[in-house]
Amino acid sequence: MSPIIKRKGEKFTLPGKYLLFILTILCTGLIVLTFNTNLISAPISAVGGFIIVPLQDGVSKAGSWLGRRSQELVQIRSLLEENEKLKAQIDELTMENISLQQDRYELTNLRELYDLDVQYDEYEKVGARIIAKDSGNWFHSFMIDKGYEDGLMIDMNVMAGSGLVGRIIDVGPNWSKVMSIIDDNSNTSGMVLSTSDILVVSGNLELYAQGVIGFEKLVDSGDRVVEGDKIVTSNVSDKYLPGILIGYISAINVDANNLTKSGQVTPAVDFEHLEEVLIITQMKQSIDEETSIGEN
């Protein structure tokens, strides 16, 4: 009986050699069909083109996008590093610029002090730096870094800029306190340089907000004193050496008694910006004594 014949009541079975033969014939046929026709490859290619090509295109675009982003991140990182270097350079140049400006400002101050020293070469002087000041917008009272160990004494005259700053009112071993001519407690005997008329210059912080201080007790019966005249320290002052520039008359008024005049003086010194000063180490009393001895 044939092995592929199904008996009654038995399951259909196919021997392995026949199954292998059938599969071999089927594979051979498919191979021949594939090589000689596109009956199978065409649908597969179409399906592959419909699915694979868009997928490859998407992967390619994603790769390109990721590549560009990667390059941009590298460039951004490079730019950030360069930016930090430039910031450091800017900070360094800014500090150098500030230092140069400060050196130039100090050089200007020192030149002014030198010119002032030459202008008043008849007096012996020592330089000092301001280290502190009282509250307020102006240097009406301040401390300097020289004291009695440097030969300084109370009532020594202090100069800066173009003229008189004030006088020393207190002295320590390595510091001194200066009261300027704009202080409310300051009164300075002055003289109109062009006429030799005597007046009193009084400090006034409220008035100095306008850049001026006051003067009074000017006797000028001939009306010779005019705005712009120079005011210097007078020879009758008991605290200040004579001939030191105080400022310039900016306003003149006749007093109610019609005998004296008062007005305003623009100081020769900028009391808003002070750093270094010159201290005249000679005293008014000692110079007066030397003059008296010389006359005798």
PDB file of C-alpha atoms in Angstrom:
ATOM      1  CA  MET A   1       0.000   0.000   0.000  1.00  0.00           C
ATOM      2  CA  SER A   2       1.239   3.513  -0.807  1.00  0.00           C
ATOM      3  CA  PRO A   3       2.599   5.362   2.225  1.00  0.00           C
ATOM      4  CA  ILE A   4       0.615   8.473   1.361  1.00  0.00           C
ATOM      5  CA  ILE A   5      -2.730   6.673   1.218  1.00  0.00           C
ATOM      6  CA  LYS A   6      -4.837   7.503   4.201  1.00  0.00           C
ATOM      7  CA  ARG A   7      -6.406   4.592   5.911  1.00  0.00           C
ATOM      8  CA  LYS A   8      -9.822   4.866   7.462  1.00  0.00           C
ATOM      9  CA  GLY A   9      -9.527   6.299  10.923  1.00  0.00           C
ATOM     10  CA  GLU A  10      -5.903   7.402  10.468  1.00  0.00           C
ATOM     11  CA  LYS A  11      -4.537  10.989  10.133  1.00  0.00           C
ATOM     12  CA  PHE A  12      -3.083  12.100   6.819  1.00  0.00           C
ATOM     13  CA  THR A  13       0.713  12.021   6.883  1.00  0.00           C
ATOM     14  CA  LEU A  14       3.277  12.851   4.245  1.00  0.00           C
ATOM     15  CA  PRO A  15       6.601  11.163   4.375  1.00  0.00           C
ATOM     16  CA  GLY A  16       9.594  13.446   4.848  1.00  0.00           C
ATOM     17  CA  LYS A  17      11.268  12.520   1.543  1.00  0.00           C
ATOM     18  CA  TYR A  18       8.206  13.596  -0.420  1.00  0.00           C
ATOM     19  CA  LEU A  19       7.892  16.860   1.594  1.00  0.00           C
ATOM     20  CA  LEU A  20      11.561  17.615   0.942  1.00  0.00           C
ATOM     21  CA  PHE A  21      11.111  16.853  -2.755  1.00  0.00           C
ATOM     22  CA  ILE A  22       8.125  19.166  -2.989  1.00  0.00           C
ATOM     23  CA  LEU A  23       9.922  21.985  -1.183  1.00  0.00           C
ATOM     24  CA  THR A  24      12.969  21.528  -3.402  1.00  0.00           C
ATOM     25  CA  ILE A  25      10.857  21.778  -6.536  1.00  0.00           C
ATOM     26  CA  LEU A  26       9.088  24.856  -5.102  1.00  0.00           C
ATOM     27  CA  CYS A  27      12.343  26.631  -4.213  1.00  0.00           C
ATOM     28  CA  THR A  28      13.858  25.799  -7.577  1.00  0.00           C
ATOM     29  CA  GLY A  29      10.842  27.178  -9.327  1.00  0.00           C
ATOM     30  CA  LEU A  30      10.941  30.365  -7.288  1.00  0.00           C
ATOM     31  CA  ILE A  31      14.646  30.809  -8.015  1.00  0.00           C
ATOM     32  CA  VAL A  32      14.083  30.381 -11.743  1.00  0.00           C
ATOM     33  CA  LEU A  33      11.099  32.687 -11.592  1.00  0.00           C
ATOM     34  CA  THR A  34      13.076  35.350  -9.687  1.00  0.00           C
ATOM     35  CA  PHE A  35      16.060  35.316 -12.059  1.00  0.00           C
ATOM     36  CA  ASN A  36      14.007  35.374 -15.240  1.00  0.00           C
ATOM     37  CA  THR A  37      11.103  37.664 -14.248  1.00  0.00           C
ATOM     38  CA  ASN A  38      10.324  40.521 -11.810  1.00  0.00           C
ATOM     39  CA  LEU A  39       7.034  39.017 -10.866  1.00  0.00           C
ATOM     40  CA  ILE A  40       8.115  38.670  -7.241  1.00  0.00           C
ATOM     41  CA  SER A  41      10.888  41.250  -6.931  1.00  0.00           C
ATOM     42  CA  ALA A  42       8.749  44.092  -8.279  1.00  0.00           C
ATOM     43  CA  PRO A  43       6.094  43.946  -5.528  1.00  0.00           C
ATOM     44  CA  ILE A  44       8.805  43.476  -2.919  1.00  0.00           C
ATOM     45  CA  SER A  45      10.765  46.423  -4.325  1.00  0.00           C
ATOM     46  CA  ALA A  46       7.608  48.520  -4.423  1.00  0.00           C
ATOM     47  CA  VAL A  47       6.795  47.684  -0.823  1.00  0.00           C
ATOM     48  CA  GLY A  48      10.428  48.300   0.135  1.00  0.00           C
ATOM     49  CA  GLY A  49      10.465  51.612  -1.703  1.00  0.00           C
ATOM     50  CA  PHE A  50       7.281  52.720  -0.020  1.00  0.00           C
ATOM     51  CA  ILE A  51       8.522  51.849   3.465  1.00  0.00           C
ATOM     52  CA  ILE A  52      12.335  51.901   3.388  1.00  0.00           C
ATOM     53  CA  VAL A  53      12.989  55.028   1.289  1.00  0.00           C
ATOM     54  CA  PRO A  54      10.987  57.423   3.499  1.00  0.00           C
ATOM     55  CA  LEU A  55      12.602  55.823   6.525  1.00  0.00           C
ATOM     56  CA  GLN A  56      16.067  56.288   5.041  1.00  0.00           C
ATOM     57  CA  ASP A  57      15.224  59.854   4.073  1.00  0.00           C
ATOM     58  CA  GLY A  58      14.042  60.591   7.626  1.00  0.00           C
ATOM     59  CA  VAL A  59      17.137  59.012   9.121  1.00  0.00           C
ATOM     60  CA  SER A  60      19.309  61.019   6.713  1.00  0.00           C
ATOM     61  CA  LYS A  61      17.568  64.291   7.589  1.00  0.00           C
ATOM     62  CA  ALA A  62      17.763  63.521  11.313  1.00  0.00           C
ATOM     63  CA  GLY A  63      21.460  62.751  10.946  1.00  0.00           C
ATOM     64  CA  SER A  64      22.040  65.997   9.063  1.00  0.00           C
ATOM     65  CA  TRP A  65      20.091  67.984  11.688  1.00  0.00           C
ATOM     66  CA  LEU A  66      22.038  66.340  14.529  1.00  0.00           C
ATOM     67  CA  GLY A  67      25.290  67.054  12.697  1.00  0.00           C
ATOM     68  CA  ARG A  68      24.406  70.727  12.272  1.00  0.00           C
ATOM     69  CA  ARG A  69      23.343  71.001  15.918  1.00  0.00           C
ATOM     70  CA  SER A  70      26.589  69.365  16.983  1.00  0.00           C
ATOM     71  CA  GLN A  71      28.604  71.848  14.923  1.00  0.00           C
ATOM     72  CA  GLU A  72      26.555  74.737  16.313  1.00  0.00           C
ATOM     73  CA  LEU A  73      27.164  73.529  19.891  1.00  0.00           C
ATOM     74  CA  VAL A  74      30.886  73.337  19.191  1.00  0.00           C
ATOM     75  CA  GLN A  75      30.796  76.869  17.738  1.00  0.00           C
ATOM     76  CA  ILE A  76      28.726  78.143  20.674  1.00  0.00           C
ATOM     77  CA  ARG A  77      31.159  76.616  23.148  1.00  0.00           C
ATOM     78  CA  SER A  78      34.055  78.182  21.251  1.00  0.00           C
ATOM     79  CA  LEU A  79      32.300  81.570  21.195  1.00  0.00           C
ATOM     80  CA  LEU A  80      31.558  81.372  24.934  1.00  0.00           C
ATOM     81  CA  GLU A  81      35.207  80.619  25.683  1.00  0.00           C
ATOM     82  CA  GLU A  82      36.293  83.491  23.432  1.00  0.00           C
ATOM     83  CA  ASN A  83      33.737  85.760  25.082  1.00  0.00           C
ATOM     84  CA  GLU A  84      35.116  84.922  28.533  1.00  0.00           C
ATOM     85  CA  LYS A  85      38.636  85.698  27.321  1.00  0.00           C
ATOM     86  CA  LEU A  86      37.457  89.010  25.864  1.00  0.00           C
ATOM     87  CA  LYS A  87      35.675  89.872  29.116  1.00  0.00           C
ATOM     88  CA  ALA A  88      38.886  89.180  31.029  1.00  0.00           C
ATOM     89  CA  GLN A  89      40.809  91.385  28.600  1.00  0.00           C
ATOM     90  CA  ILE A  90      38.213  94.154  28.922  1.00  0.00           C
ATOM     91  CA  ASP A  91      38.409  93.974  32.732  1.00  0.00           C
ATOM     92  CA  GLU A  92      42.194  94.134  32.574  1.00  0.00           C
ATOM     93  CA  LEU A  93      42.147  97.077  30.147  1.00  0.00           C
ATOM     94  CA  THR A  94      39.524  98.833  32.285  1.00  0.00           C
ATOM     95  CA  MET A  95      41.714  98.494  35.378  1.00  0.00           C
ATOM     96  CA  GLU A  96      44.736  99.749  33.425  1.00  0.00           C
ATOM     97  CA  ASN A  97      42.685 102.688  32.127  1.00  0.00           C
ATOM     98  CA  ILE A  98      41.494 103.557  35.625  1.00  0.00           C
ATOM     99  CA  SER A  99      45.063 103.339  36.900  1.00  0.00           C
ATOM    100  CA  LEU A 100      46.301 105.588  34.089  1.00  0.00           C
ATOM    101  CA  GLN A 101      43.523 108.104  34.729  1.00  0.00           C
ATOM    102  CA  GLN A 102      44.328 108.100  38.442  1.00  0.00           C
ATOM    103  CA  ASP A 103      48.034 108.555  37.696  1.00  0.00           C
ATOM    104  CA  ARG A 104      47.221 111.425  35.352  1.00  0.00           C
ATOM    105  CA  TYR A 105      44.945 113.014  37.952  1.00  0.00           C
ATOM    106  CA  GLU A 106      47.611 112.654  40.641  1.00  0.00           C
ATOM    107  CA  LEU A 107      50.221 114.045  38.257  1.00  0.00           C
ATOM    108  CA  THR A 108      47.984 117.050  37.577  1.00  0.00           C
ATOM    109  CA  ASN A 109      47.555 117.612  41.326  1.00  0.00           C
ATOM    110  CA  LEU A 110      51.296 117.305  41.916  1.00  0.00           C
ATOM    111  CA  ARG A 111      51.987 119.764  39.106  1.00  0.00           C
ATOM    112  CA  GLU A 112      49.547 122.221  40.672  1.00  0.00           C
ATOM    113  CA  LEU A 113      51.246 121.794  44.043  1.00  0.00           C
ATOM    114  CA  TYR A 114      54.628 122.260  42.396  1.00  0.00           C
ATOM    115  CA  ASP A 115      53.456 125.449  40.697  1.00  0.00           C
ATOM    116  CA  LEU A 116      52.024 126.616  44.015  1.00  0.00           C
ATOM    117  CA  ASP A 117      55.307 125.812  45.731  1.00  0.00           C
ATOM    118  CA  VAL A 118      57.198 127.842  43.144  1.00  0.00           C
ATOM    119  CA  GLN A 119      54.706 130.711  43.405  1.00  0.00           C
ATOM    120  CA  TYR A 120      55.199 130.941  47.177  1.00  0.00           C
ATOM    121  CA  ASP A 121      58.868 130.023  47.218  1.00  0.00           C
ATOM    122  CA  GLU A 122      59.545 132.383  50.123  1.00  0.00           C
ATOM    123  CA  TYR A 123      57.815 129.904  52.451  1.00  0.00           C
ATOM    124  CA  GLU A 124      59.073 126.492  53.529  1.00  0.00           C
ATOM    125  CA  LYS A 125      56.514 123.743  52.901  1.00  0.00           C
ATOM    126  CA  VAL A 126      55.850 120.034  53.278  1.00  0.00           C
ATOM    127  CA  GLY A 127      53.380 117.939  51.299  1.00  0.00           C
ATOM    128  CA  ALA A 128      50.665 115.744  52.841  1.00  0.00           C
ATOM    129  CA  ARG A 129      47.833 113.512  51.700  1.00  0.00           C
ATOM    130  CA  ILE A 130      44.243 113.792  52.924  1.00  0.00           C
ATOM    131  CA  ILE A 131      43.217 110.591  54.727  1.00  0.00           C
ATOM    132  CA  ALA A 132      39.757 111.470  56.100  1.00  0.00           C
ATOM    133  CA  LYS A 133      37.166 114.230  56.158  1.00  0.00           C
ATOM    134  CA  ASP A 134      34.104 115.268  58.122  1.00  0.00           C
ATOM    135  CA  SER A 135      30.642 114.495  56.801  1.00  0.00           C
ATOM    136  CA  GLY A 136      29.295 116.649  54.026  1.00  0.00           C
ATOM    137  CA  ASN A 137      29.924 117.293  50.361  1.00  0.00           C
ATOM    138  CA  TRP A 138      32.995 119.469  50.803  1.00  0.00           C
ATOM    139  CA  PHE A 139      36.360 119.397  52.509  1.00  0.00           C
ATOM    140  CA  HIS A 140      35.495 121.939  55.193  1.00  0.00           C
ATOM    141  CA  SER A 141      37.297 119.883  57.857  1.00  0.00           C
ATOM    142  CA  PHE A 142      39.652 116.991  57.159  1.00  0.00           C
ATOM    143  CA  MET A 143      42.637 114.935  58.347  1.00  0.00           C
ATOM    144  CA  ILE A 144      46.085 114.691  56.744  1.00  0.00           C
ATOM    145  CA  ASP A 145      48.795 112.033  57.150  1.00  0.00           C
ATOM    146  CA  LYS A 146      51.432 114.284  58.789  1.00  0.00           C
ATOM    147  CA  GLY A 147      51.741 115.350  62.430  1.00  0.00           C
ATOM    148  CA  TYR A 148      54.121 116.779  65.007  1.00  0.00           C
ATOM    149  CA  GLU A 149      56.632 114.010  64.249  1.00  0.00           C
ATOM    150  CA  ASP A 150      56.908 115.689  60.838  1.00  0.00           C
ATOM    151  CA  GLY A 151      57.312 119.120  62.377  1.00  0.00           C
ATOM    152  CA  LEU A 152      53.706 120.290  61.988  1.00  0.00           C
ATOM    153  CA  MET A 153      52.046 122.579  64.526  1.00  0.00           C
ATOM    154  CA  ILE A 154      48.651 124.138  65.183  1.00  0.00           C
ATOM    155  CA  ASP A 155      47.884 127.248  63.070  1.00  0.00           C
ATOM    156  CA  MET A 156      50.237 126.292  60.256  1.00  0.00           C
ATOM    157  CA  ASN A 157      48.730 127.424  56.940  1.00  0.00           C
ATOM    158  CA  VAL A 158      47.534 124.855  54.391  1.00  0.00           C
ATOM    159  CA  MET A 159      47.406 125.394  50.624  1.00  0.00           C
ATOM    160  CA  ALA A 160      46.297 123.483  47.536  1.00  0.00           C
ATOM    161  CA  GLY A 161      45.200 124.138  43.953  1.00  0.00           C
ATOM    162  CA  SER A 162      45.734 127.855  43.438  1.00  0.00           C
ATOM    163  CA  GLY A 163      45.699 129.212  46.961  1.00  0.00           C
ATOM    164  CA  LEU A 164      44.659 129.013  50.597  1.00  0.00           C
ATOM    165  CA  VAL A 165      42.826 125.992  51.998  1.00  0.00           C
ATOM    166  CA  GLY A 166      42.843 126.774  55.723  1.00  0.00           C
ATOM    167  CA  ARG A 167      44.937 126.081  58.814  1.00  0.00           C
ATOM    168  CA  ILE A 168      45.804 123.238  61.168  1.00  0.00           C
ATOM    169  CA  ILE A 169      43.650 123.215  64.311  1.00  0.00           C
ATOM    170  CA  ASP A 170      44.800 119.943  65.925  1.00  0.00           C
ATOM    171  CA  VAL A 171      47.933 117.812  65.715  1.00  0.00           C
ATOM    172  CA  GLY A 172      48.809 114.212  66.538  1.00  0.00           C
ATOM    173  CA  PRO A 173      52.041 112.229  66.107  1.00  0.00           C
ATOM    174  CA  ASN A 174      51.298 111.258  62.494  1.00  0.00           C
ATOM    175  CA  TRP A 175      48.112 113.175  61.700  1.00  0.00           C
ATOM    176  CA  SER A 176      46.734 116.691  61.737  1.00  0.00           C
ATOM    177  CA  LYS A 177      43.254 118.178  61.455  1.00  0.00           C
ATOM    178  CA  VAL A 178      42.647 121.080  59.088  1.00  0.00           C
ATOM    179  CA  MET A 179      39.784 123.586  59.157  1.00  0.00           C
ATOM    180  CA  SER A 180      39.247 125.157  55.750  1.00  0.00           C
ATOM    181  CA  ILE A 181      38.219 128.748  55.018  1.00  0.00           C
ATOM    182  CA  ILE A 182      34.729 127.627  53.915  1.00  0.00           C
ATOM    183  CA  ASP A 183      33.903 126.184  57.354  1.00  0.00           C
ATOM    184  CA  ASP A 184      31.170 128.011  59.269  1.00  0.00           C
ATOM    185  CA  ASN A 185      33.641 128.706  62.111  1.00  0.00           C
ATOM    186  CA  SER A 186      36.309 130.208  59.873  1.00  0.00           C
ATOM    187  CA  ASN A 187      37.082 133.940  59.684  1.00  0.00           C
ATOM    188  CA  THR A 188      40.053 135.105  57.654  1.00  0.00           C
ATOM    189  CA  SER A 189      41.520 138.558  57.456  1.00  0.00           C
ATOM    190  CA  GLY A 190      41.871 139.371  53.775  1.00  0.00           C
ATOM    191  CA  MET A 191      43.037 142.190  51.571  1.00  0.00           C
ATOM    192  CA  VAL A 192      42.005 143.400  48.127  1.00  0.00           C
ATOM    193  CA  LEU A 193      45.227 143.005  46.183  1.00  0.00           C
ATOM    194  CA  SER A 194      44.613 145.946  43.830  1.00  0.00           C
ATOM    195  CA  THR A 195      43.727 148.496  46.528  1.00  0.00           C
ATOM    196  CA  SER A 196      45.164 147.020  49.779  1.00  0.00           C
ATOM    197  CA  ASP A 197      41.759 147.491  51.455  1.00  0.00           C
ATOM    198  CA  ILE A 198      41.156 145.122  54.375  1.00  0.00           C
ATOM    199  CA  LEU A 199      38.094 142.900  54.750  1.00  0.00           C
ATOM    200  CA  VAL A 200      37.007 139.736  56.575  1.00  0.00           C
ATOM    201  CA  VAL A 201      36.271 136.527  54.664  1.00  0.00           C
ATOM    202  CA  SER A 202      33.772 134.307  56.504  1.00  0.00           C
ATOM    203  CA  GLY A 203      33.142 130.633  55.845  1.00  0.00           C
ATOM    204  CA  ASN A 204      29.583 129.601  55.048  1.00  0.00           C
ATOM    205  CA  LEU A 205      28.783 126.015  54.014  1.00  0.00           C
ATOM    206  CA  GLU A 206      25.239 126.887  53.026  1.00  0.00           C
ATOM    207  CA  LEU A 207      26.510 129.669  50.770  1.00  0.00           C
ATOM    208  CA  TYR A 208      29.263 127.438  49.380  1.00  0.00           C
ATOM    209  CA  ALA A 209      26.557 125.274  47.836  1.00  0.00           C
ATOM    210  CA  GLN A 210      26.572 128.063  45.214  1.00  0.00           C
ATOM    211  CA  GLY A 211      30.368 127.945  44.969  1.00  0.00           C
ATOM    212  CA  VAL A 212      31.014 131.120  47.000  1.00  0.00           C
ATOM    213  CA  ILE A 213      31.621 132.324  50.557  1.00  0.00           C
ATOM    214  CA  GLY A 214      31.012 135.746  52.082  1.00  0.00           C
ATOM    215  CA  PHE A 215      33.083 138.778  52.944  1.00  0.00           C
ATOM    216  CA  GLU A 216      32.272 141.847  55.073  1.00  0.00           C
ATOM    217  CA  LYS A 217      33.677 144.977  56.703  1.00  0.00           C
ATOM    218  CA  LEU A 218      35.187 146.310  53.488  1.00  0.00           C
ATOM    219  CA  VAL A 219      35.807 150.051  53.609  1.00  0.00           C
ATOM    220  CA  ASP A 220      35.869 151.320  50.030  1.00  0.00           C
ATOM    221  CA  SER A 221      34.850 154.952  50.057  1.00  0.00           C
ATOM    222  CA  GLY A 222      36.447 155.532  46.664  1.00  0.00           C
ATOM    223  CA  ASP A 223      34.515 152.661  45.016  1.00  0.00           C
ATOM    224  CA  ARG A 224      37.745 151.268  43.637  1.00  0.00           C
ATOM    225  CA  VAL A 225      37.010 147.628  44.442  1.00  0.00           C
ATOM    226  CA  VAL A 226      35.234 145.816  41.623  1.00  0.00           C
ATOM    227  CA  GLU A 227      34.091 142.293  40.859  1.00  0.00           C
ATOM    228  CA  GLY A 228      36.964 140.056  39.816  1.00  0.00           C
ATOM    229  CA  ASP A 229      39.508 141.638  42.165  1.00  0.00           C
ATOM    230  CA  LYS A 230      41.848 139.207  43.900  1.00  0.00           C
ATOM    231  CA  ILE A 231      41.574 138.682  47.654  1.00  0.00           C
ATOM    232  CA  VAL A 232      44.734 137.566  49.500  1.00  0.00           C
ATOM    233  CA  THR A 233      45.534 137.060  53.162  1.00  0.00           C
ATOM    234  CA  SER A 234      46.356 140.350  54.810  1.00  0.00           C
ATOM    235  CA  ASN A 235      49.463 141.291  56.768  1.00  0.00           C
ATOM    236  CA  VAL A 236      47.356 142.032  59.866  1.00  0.00           C
ATOM    237  CA  SER A 237      46.037 138.468  60.181  1.00  0.00           C
ATOM    238  CA  ASP A 238      47.102 136.769  63.395  1.00  0.00           C
ATOM    239  CA  LYS A 239      46.818 133.234  61.919  1.00  0.00           C
ATOM    240  CA  TYR A 240      47.622 133.473  58.229  1.00  0.00           C
ATOM    241  CA  LEU A 241      50.802 134.458  56.444  1.00  0.00           C
ATOM    242  CA  PRO A 242      50.374 137.462  54.118  1.00  0.00           C
ATOM    243  CA  GLY A 243      49.862 137.339  50.364  1.00  0.00           C
ATOM    244  CA  ILE A 244      48.255 133.904  49.974  1.00  0.00           C
ATOM    245  CA  LEU A 245      45.454 133.927  47.387  1.00  0.00           C
ATOM    246  CA  ILE A 246      41.991 133.384  48.916  1.00  0.00           C
ATOM    247  CA  GLY A 247      39.792 133.973  45.881  1.00  0.00           C
ATOM    248  CA  TYR A 248      38.064 136.521  43.674  1.00  0.00           C
ATOM    249  CA  ILE A 249      35.272 138.964  44.444  1.00  0.00           C
ATOM    250  CA  SER A 250      32.105 137.835  42.669  1.00  0.00           C
ATOM    251  CA  ALA A 251      29.539 140.254  44.174  1.00  0.00           C
ATOM    252  CA  ILE A 252      29.640 143.553  46.100  1.00  0.00           C
ATOM    253  CA  ASN A 253      26.848 145.153  48.151  1.00  0.00           C
ATOM    254  CA  VAL A 254      26.736 148.384  50.119  1.00  0.00           C
ATOM    255  CA  ASP A 255      25.770 147.797  53.755  1.00  0.00           C
ATOM    256  CA  ALA A 256      22.852 149.556  55.413  1.00  0.00           C
ATOM    257  CA  ASN A 257      25.231 151.900  57.270  1.00  0.00           C
ATOM    258  CA  ASN A 258      26.570 153.212  53.934  1.00  0.00           C
ATOM    259  CA  LEU A 259      30.071 152.971  55.401  1.00  0.00           C
ATOM    260  CA  THR A 260      31.100 149.415  54.661  1.00  0.00           C
ATOM    261  CA  LYS A 261      30.530 146.845  51.950  1.00  0.00           C
ATOM    262  CA  SER A 262      29.962 143.117  51.933  1.00  0.00           C
ATOM    263  CA  GLY A 263      29.585 140.515  49.256  1.00  0.00           C
ATOM    264  CA  GLN A 264      30.743 137.170  47.981  1.00  0.00           C
ATOM    265  CA  VAL A 265      34.091 135.604  47.146  1.00  0.00           C
ATOM    266  CA  THR A 266      34.733 132.671  44.807  1.00  0.00           C
ATOM    267  CA  PRO A 267      37.499 130.643  46.482  1.00  0.00           C
ATOM    268  CA  ALA A 268      40.643 129.848  44.494  1.00  0.00           C
ATOM    269  CA  VAL A 269      40.540 126.243  45.734  1.00  0.00           C
ATOM    270  CA  ASP A 270      38.060 123.565  44.688  1.00  0.00           C
ATOM    271  CA  PHE A 271      36.873 122.290  48.083  1.00  0.00           C
ATOM    272  CA  GLU A 272      34.900 119.488  46.497  1.00  0.00           C
ATOM    273  CA  HIS A 273      37.982 117.705  45.121  1.00  0.00           C
ATOM    274  CA  LEU A 274      41.046 117.632  47.353  1.00  0.00           C
ATOM    275  CA  GLU A 275      43.651 114.886  47.714  1.00  0.00           C
ATOM    276  CA  GLU A 276      47.045 116.437  48.453  1.00  0.00           C
ATOM    277  CA  VAL A 277      47.912 119.690  50.205  1.00  0.00           C
ATOM    278  CA  LEU A 278      50.966 121.789  51.042  1.00  0.00           C
ATOM    279  CA  ILE A 279      51.606 122.880  54.631  1.00  0.00           C
ATOM    280  CA  ILE A 280      53.681 125.994  55.208  1.00  0.00           C
ATOM    281  CA  THR A 281      55.961 125.064  58.086  1.00  0.00           C
ATOM    282  CA  GLN A 282      56.627 128.683  59.024  1.00  0.00           C
ATOM    283  CA  MET A 283      54.306 130.321  61.525  1.00  0.00           C
ATOM    284  CA  LYS A 284      52.897 133.842  61.294  1.00  0.00           C
ATOM    285  CA  GLN A 285      54.157 134.625  64.796  1.00  0.00           C
ATOM    286  CA  SER A 286      57.706 133.455  64.045  1.00  0.00           C
ATOM    287  CA  ILE A 287      57.861 135.506  60.845  1.00  0.00           C
ATOM    288  CA  ASP A 288      56.594 138.594  62.704  1.00  0.00           C
ATOM    289  CA  GLU A 289      59.248 138.028  65.374  1.00  0.00           C
ATOM    290  CA  GLU A 290      61.968 137.640  62.756  1.00  0.00           C
ATOM    291  CA  THR A 291      60.783 140.860  61.075  1.00  0.00           C
ATOM    292  CA  SER A 292      60.864 142.738  64.386  1.00  0.00           C
ATOM    293  CA  ILE A 293      64.361 141.475  65.169  1.00  0.00           C
ATOM    294  CA  GLY A 294      65.510 142.497  61.691  1.00  0.00           C
ATOM    295  CA  GLU A 295      64.102 145.997  62.121  1.00  0.00           C
ATOM    296  CA  ASN A 296      65.824 146.367  65.499  1.00  0.00           C
TER     297      ASN A 296
END
